[in-house]
Amino acid sequence: MVSAFATAAGRAVDAGFGAVEIHAAHGYLLHEFLSPLTNHRTDGYGGDRTARMRLTLEVARAVRAAVGERMPVLTRISATDWIEGGWTVEDSVVLAGELAAAGVDLVDASSGGAAARASIPVGPGYQVPLAARIRREAGVLTGAVGLIVEPEQAEQIVAGGEADLVLLGRELLRDPYWPRRAAAKLGAHPGWPDQYARAF
Ligand SMILES: Cc1cc2nc3c(=O)[nH]c(=O)nc-3n(C[C@H](O)[C@H](O)[C@H](O)COP(=O)(O)O)c2cc1C
């Protein structure tokens, strides 16, 4: 699995992508190893937090080695399982520091996905505090995601030091031109493709 992640990252670089992101969130394989809710192993990849983090950190080191020094490597984590006895934001602070040491440039703080019974306080920017806490306590770059839909809201998250970048999902499905609209609203100049110059 470790080499499969690394060769996938290498293919992404070969295909021309400008960054790679390791998916360690949302109940996918690496999250299943991280969370005590799902990792019941009795070998060296299960048990205490250090053992549960082992696969994710092996993947991070292998991906960094595969893509070279200059390619940005992000990792998306579920920063909390939102459930008693699950993975916590305190665990994420430790993981983020270890990920940075393994060559990861930025931790993208999502949440949930390990247990359907989790009670998630969904609302505007509800995961931003997770990114902020990891950034503050682990001293790593973070990304914030989840119900970020307004340009001013996005700007405040970055300008206020809660995260180093924001990621958008559904708002970009609704409005693929959101970054240009936001840039115009905030008085920035995003640059236009030559073909669009007459619209500027
Ligand atoms: C159609 C759809 C597909 C998604 N696929 C992925 C995915 O493959 N990987 C991932 O990390 N998140 C995925 N997400 C979650 C989004 O990346 C994002 O974290 C989530 O929608 C919350 O952000 P938002 O409120 O800006 O949409 C998906 C979301 C939607 C709506």
Short mmCIF file of C-alpha atoms and ligand atoms in Angstrom, two decimals:
data_model
loop_
_atom_site.label_atom_id
_atom_site.label_comp_id
_atom_site.label_asym_id
_atom_site.label_seq_id
_atom_site.Cartn_x
_atom_site.Cartn_y
_atom_site.Cartn_z
CA MET A 1 0.00 0.00 0.00
CA VAL A 2 2.83 2.41 0.82
CA SER A 3 4.44 1.96 -2.59
CA ALA A 4 1.02 2.18 -4.28
CA PHE A 5 0.48 5.63 -2.73
CA ALA A 6 3.98 6.68 -3.80
CA THR A 7 3.62 5.53 -7.40
CA ALA A 8 0.18 7.19 -7.60
CA ALA A 9 1.76 10.46 -6.46
CA GLY A 10 4.50 10.03 -9.07
CA ARG A 11 1.85 9.54 -11.78
CA ALA A 12 0.16 12.77 -10.66
CA VAL A 13 3.45 14.63 -11.09
CA ASP A 14 4.02 13.00 -14.50
CA ALA A 15 0.51 14.05 -15.51
CA GLY A 16 1.39 17.68 -14.79
CA PHE A 17 -0.37 18.40 -11.51
CA GLY A 18 1.17 21.18 -9.43
CA ALA A 19 0.60 19.60 -6.01
CA VAL A 20 -0.39 16.25 -4.54
CA GLU A 21 -2.64 15.60 -1.58
CA ILE A 22 -2.58 12.42 0.49
CA HIS A 23 -6.10 11.48 1.53
CA ALA A 24 -5.98 10.42 5.18
CA ALA A 25 -9.53 11.50 6.07
CA HIS A 26 -13.22 10.62 5.76
CA GLY A 27 -13.02 6.93 6.70
CA TYR A 28 -10.69 6.00 3.86
CA LEU A 29 -7.82 3.57 4.50
CA LEU A 30 -5.33 5.83 6.30
CA HIS A 31 -8.06 7.27 8.52
CA GLU A 32 -9.17 3.72 9.32
CA PHE A 33 -5.66 3.05 10.60
CA LEU A 34 -5.51 6.34 12.56
CA SER A 35 -8.83 6.07 14.38
CA PRO A 36 -9.17 3.84 17.43
CA LEU A 37 -12.80 3.34 16.38
CA THR A 38 -11.73 1.33 13.33
CA ASN A 39 -8.16 0.16 14.00
CA HIS A 40 -8.37 -3.01 16.08
CA ARG A 41 -5.05 -4.43 14.88
CA THR A 42 -2.70 -6.20 17.24
CA ASP A 43 0.41 -5.92 15.06
CA GLY A 44 2.83 -2.97 14.78
CA TYR A 45 0.20 -0.87 12.95
CA GLY A 46 -2.38 -0.92 15.74
CA GLY A 47 -2.61 -0.18 19.44
CA ASP A 48 -1.36 3.16 20.72
CA ARG A 49 -1.45 6.41 18.73
CA THR A 50 2.15 6.03 17.55
CA ALA A 51 1.38 2.64 16.03
CA ARG A 52 -1.89 3.85 14.49
CA MET A 53 -0.06 6.80 12.86
CA ARG A 54 2.64 4.53 11.45
CA LEU A 55 1.05 3.71 8.07
CA THR A 56 0.11 7.36 7.38
CA LEU A 57 3.64 8.52 8.18
CA GLU A 58 5.19 5.77 6.05
CA VAL A 59 2.96 6.88 3.18
CA ALA A 60 3.91 10.54 3.72
CA ARG A 61 7.63 9.77 3.64
CA ALA A 62 7.25 7.57 0.55
CA VAL A 63 5.16 10.17 -1.28
CA ARG A 64 7.68 12.90 -0.49
CA ALA A 65 10.51 10.69 -1.77
CA ALA A 66 8.54 9.92 -4.95
CA VAL A 67 7.65 13.50 -5.90
CA GLY A 68 10.92 15.24 -5.05
CA GLU A 69 11.70 18.19 -2.83
CA ARG A 70 9.92 20.94 -4.76
CA MET A 71 6.43 19.49 -5.21
CA PRO A 72 3.90 20.70 -2.61
CA VAL A 73 2.53 17.75 -0.63
CA LEU A 74 -0.70 18.28 1.33
CA THR A 75 -2.45 15.79 3.58
CA ARG A 76 -6.16 15.83 4.29
CA ILE A 77 -7.02 14.48 7.71
CA SER A 78 -10.21 14.04 9.68
CA ALA A 79 -9.05 16.21 12.56
CA THR A 80 -11.70 14.75 14.86
CA ASP A 81 -14.07 11.79 14.72
CA TRP A 82 -16.59 13.91 16.73
CA ILE A 83 -17.14 10.92 18.95
CA GLU A 84 -16.15 9.87 22.48
CA GLY A 85 -13.26 7.42 22.30
CA GLY A 86 -12.41 8.37 18.72
CA TRP A 87 -9.59 10.34 17.08
CA THR A 88 -9.35 13.83 18.58
CA VAL A 89 -7.98 17.23 17.67
CA GLU A 90 -5.24 16.66 20.28
CA ASP A 91 -4.25 13.57 18.28
CA SER A 92 -4.29 15.69 15.13
CA VAL A 93 -1.89 18.23 16.61
CA VAL A 94 0.60 15.40 17.25
CA LEU A 95 -0.01 13.87 13.82
CA ALA A 96 0.46 17.23 12.09
CA GLY A 97 3.88 17.68 13.67
CA GLU A 98 4.88 14.18 12.59
CA LEU A 99 3.53 14.76 9.07
CA ALA A 100 5.58 17.93 8.77
CA ALA A 101 8.69 16.01 9.85
CA ALA A 102 7.84 13.39 7.19
CA GLY A 103 7.88 16.04 4.47
CA VAL A 104 4.26 17.22 4.32
CA ASP A 105 3.89 20.96 3.64
CA LEU A 106 0.31 21.57 4.73
CA VAL A 107 -2.37 19.76 6.73
CA ASP A 108 -5.89 20.13 5.36
CA ALA A 109 -8.27 19.85 8.30
CA SER A 110 -11.54 18.13 7.51
CA SER A 111 -13.38 15.85 9.94
CA GLY A 112 -15.61 12.84 10.43
CA GLY A 113 -16.24 9.78 8.30
CA ALA A 114 -15.20 7.00 10.65
CA ALA A 115 -18.54 6.50 12.38
CA ALA A 116 -22.08 7.16 11.17
CA ARG A 117 -23.27 7.88 14.74
CA ALA A 118 -20.98 10.93 15.10
CA SER A 119 -22.80 14.15 15.92
CA ILE A 120 -21.24 16.87 13.77
CA PRO A 121 -22.00 20.55 14.53
CA VAL A 122 -22.41 21.55 10.88
CA GLY A 123 -22.58 25.29 10.24
CA PRO A 124 -20.68 28.07 8.45
CA GLY A 125 -16.94 27.42 8.69
CA TYR A 126 -17.52 24.68 11.27
CA GLN A 127 -14.15 23.02 10.70
CA VAL A 128 -12.10 26.23 10.76
CA PRO A 129 -11.33 25.93 14.52
CA LEU A 130 -9.70 22.56 13.80
CA ALA A 131 -7.33 24.11 11.26
CA ALA A 132 -6.67 27.02 13.62
CA ARG A 133 -5.80 24.82 16.57
CA ILE A 134 -3.48 22.57 14.55
CA ARG A 135 -1.79 25.62 13.05
CA ARG A 136 -1.34 27.23 16.46
CA GLU A 137 -0.26 24.19 18.47
CA ALA A 138 1.70 22.17 15.90
CA GLY A 139 3.16 25.15 14.07
CA VAL A 140 2.36 23.69 10.65
CA LEU A 141 0.62 25.27 7.68
CA THR A 142 -3.06 24.35 7.55
CA GLY A 143 -5.97 24.51 5.14
CA ALA A 144 -9.57 25.12 6.24
CA VAL A 145 -12.55 23.50 4.52
CA GLY A 146 -16.28 23.15 5.04
CA LEU A 147 -19.11 25.61 4.39
CA ILE A 148 -16.79 28.44 3.37
CA VAL A 149 -18.91 30.26 0.80
CA GLU A 150 -18.40 34.03 1.14
CA PRO A 151 -15.31 35.91 -0.09
CA GLU A 152 -15.06 37.97 3.11
CA GLN A 153 -15.38 34.82 5.20
CA ALA A 154 -12.53 33.16 3.28
CA GLU A 155 -10.40 36.29 3.52
CA GLN A 156 -10.95 36.58 7.28
CA ILE A 157 -9.89 32.96 7.88
CA VAL A 158 -6.54 33.56 6.18
CA ALA A 159 -5.98 37.18 7.26
CA GLY A 160 -6.92 36.30 10.85
CA GLY A 161 -4.31 33.54 10.97
CA GLU A 162 -6.73 30.65 11.38
CA ALA A 163 -5.44 28.86 8.28
CA ASP A 164 -2.96 29.43 5.46
CA LEU A 165 -5.44 28.66 2.71
CA VAL A 166 -9.08 27.75 2.28
CA LEU A 167 -10.53 24.94 0.21
CA LEU A 168 -13.97 25.01 -1.34
CA GLY A 169 -16.13 22.09 -2.42
CA ARG A 170 -19.80 22.57 -3.10
CA GLU A 171 -19.64 26.33 -3.63
CA LEU A 172 -17.33 25.69 -6.59
CA LEU A 173 -19.85 23.23 -8.03
CA ARG A 174 -22.54 25.91 -7.71
CA ASP A 175 -20.28 28.68 -9.03
CA PRO A 176 -17.09 27.59 -10.83
CA TYR A 177 -16.12 31.26 -11.25
CA TRP A 178 -16.19 31.86 -7.48
CA PRO A 179 -12.44 32.64 -7.24
CA ARG A 180 -12.72 35.38 -9.90
CA ARG A 181 -15.90 36.79 -8.39
CA ALA A 182 -14.30 36.76 -4.92
CA ALA A 183 -11.11 38.38 -6.19
CA ALA A 184 -13.12 41.16 -7.84
CA LYS A 185 -15.23 41.68 -4.70
CA LEU A 186 -12.11 41.93 -2.52
CA GLY A 187 -10.33 44.24 -4.95
CA ALA A 188 -7.68 41.75 -6.01
CA HIS A 189 -6.50 41.09 -9.54
CA PRO A 190 -6.52 37.37 -10.24
CA GLY A 191 -5.15 37.67 -13.76
CA TRP A 192 -7.18 36.58 -16.72
CA PRO A 193 -6.50 34.02 -19.43
CA ASP A 194 -5.76 35.86 -22.69
CA GLN A 195 -9.01 34.57 -24.15
CA TYR A 196 -10.99 36.30 -21.37
CA ALA A 197 -9.18 39.65 -21.52
CA ARG A 198 -12.12 41.53 -23.05
CA ALA A 199 -14.29 40.56 -20.09
CA PHE A 200 -11.97 42.26 -17.63
C1 LIG B 1 -19.68 15.72 -4.93
C2 LIG B 1 -18.63 15.77 -3.83
C3 LIG B 1 -17.51 14.95 -3.93
C4 LIG B 1 -16.53 14.99 -2.94
N1 LIG B 1 -15.42 14.20 -3.08
C5 LIG B 1 -14.43 14.32 -2.19
C6 LIG B 1 -13.21 13.59 -2.36
O1 LIG B 1 -13.04 12.81 -3.29
N2 LIG B 1 -12.22 13.77 -1.45
C7 LIG B 1 -12.37 14.63 -0.38
O2 LIG B 1 -11.46 14.77 0.41
N3 LIG B 1 -13.52 15.30 -0.20
C8 LIG B 1 -14.52 15.17 -1.06
N4 LIG B 1 -15.67 15.89 -0.87
C9 LIG B 1 -15.77 16.76 0.31
C10 LIG B 1 -15.32 18.16 -0.07
O3 LIG B 1 -13.96 18.15 -0.49
C11 LIG B 1 -15.44 19.09 1.11
O4 LIG B 1 -14.54 18.70 2.12
C12 LIG B 1 -16.85 19.13 1.69
O5 LIG B 1 -17.82 19.16 0.65
C13 LIG B 1 -17.02 20.33 2.62
O6 LIG B 1 -16.65 21.53 1.97
P1 LIG B 1 -17.76 22.46 1.25
O7 LIG B 1 -18.73 22.88 2.32
O8 LIG B 1 -16.94 23.61 0.69
O9 LIG B 1 -18.42 21.65 0.18
C14 LIG B 1 -16.67 15.86 -1.83
C15 LIG B 1 -17.82 16.67 -1.74
C16 LIG B 1 -18.79 16.63 -2.73
C17 LIG B 1 -19.99 17.53 -2.58
#
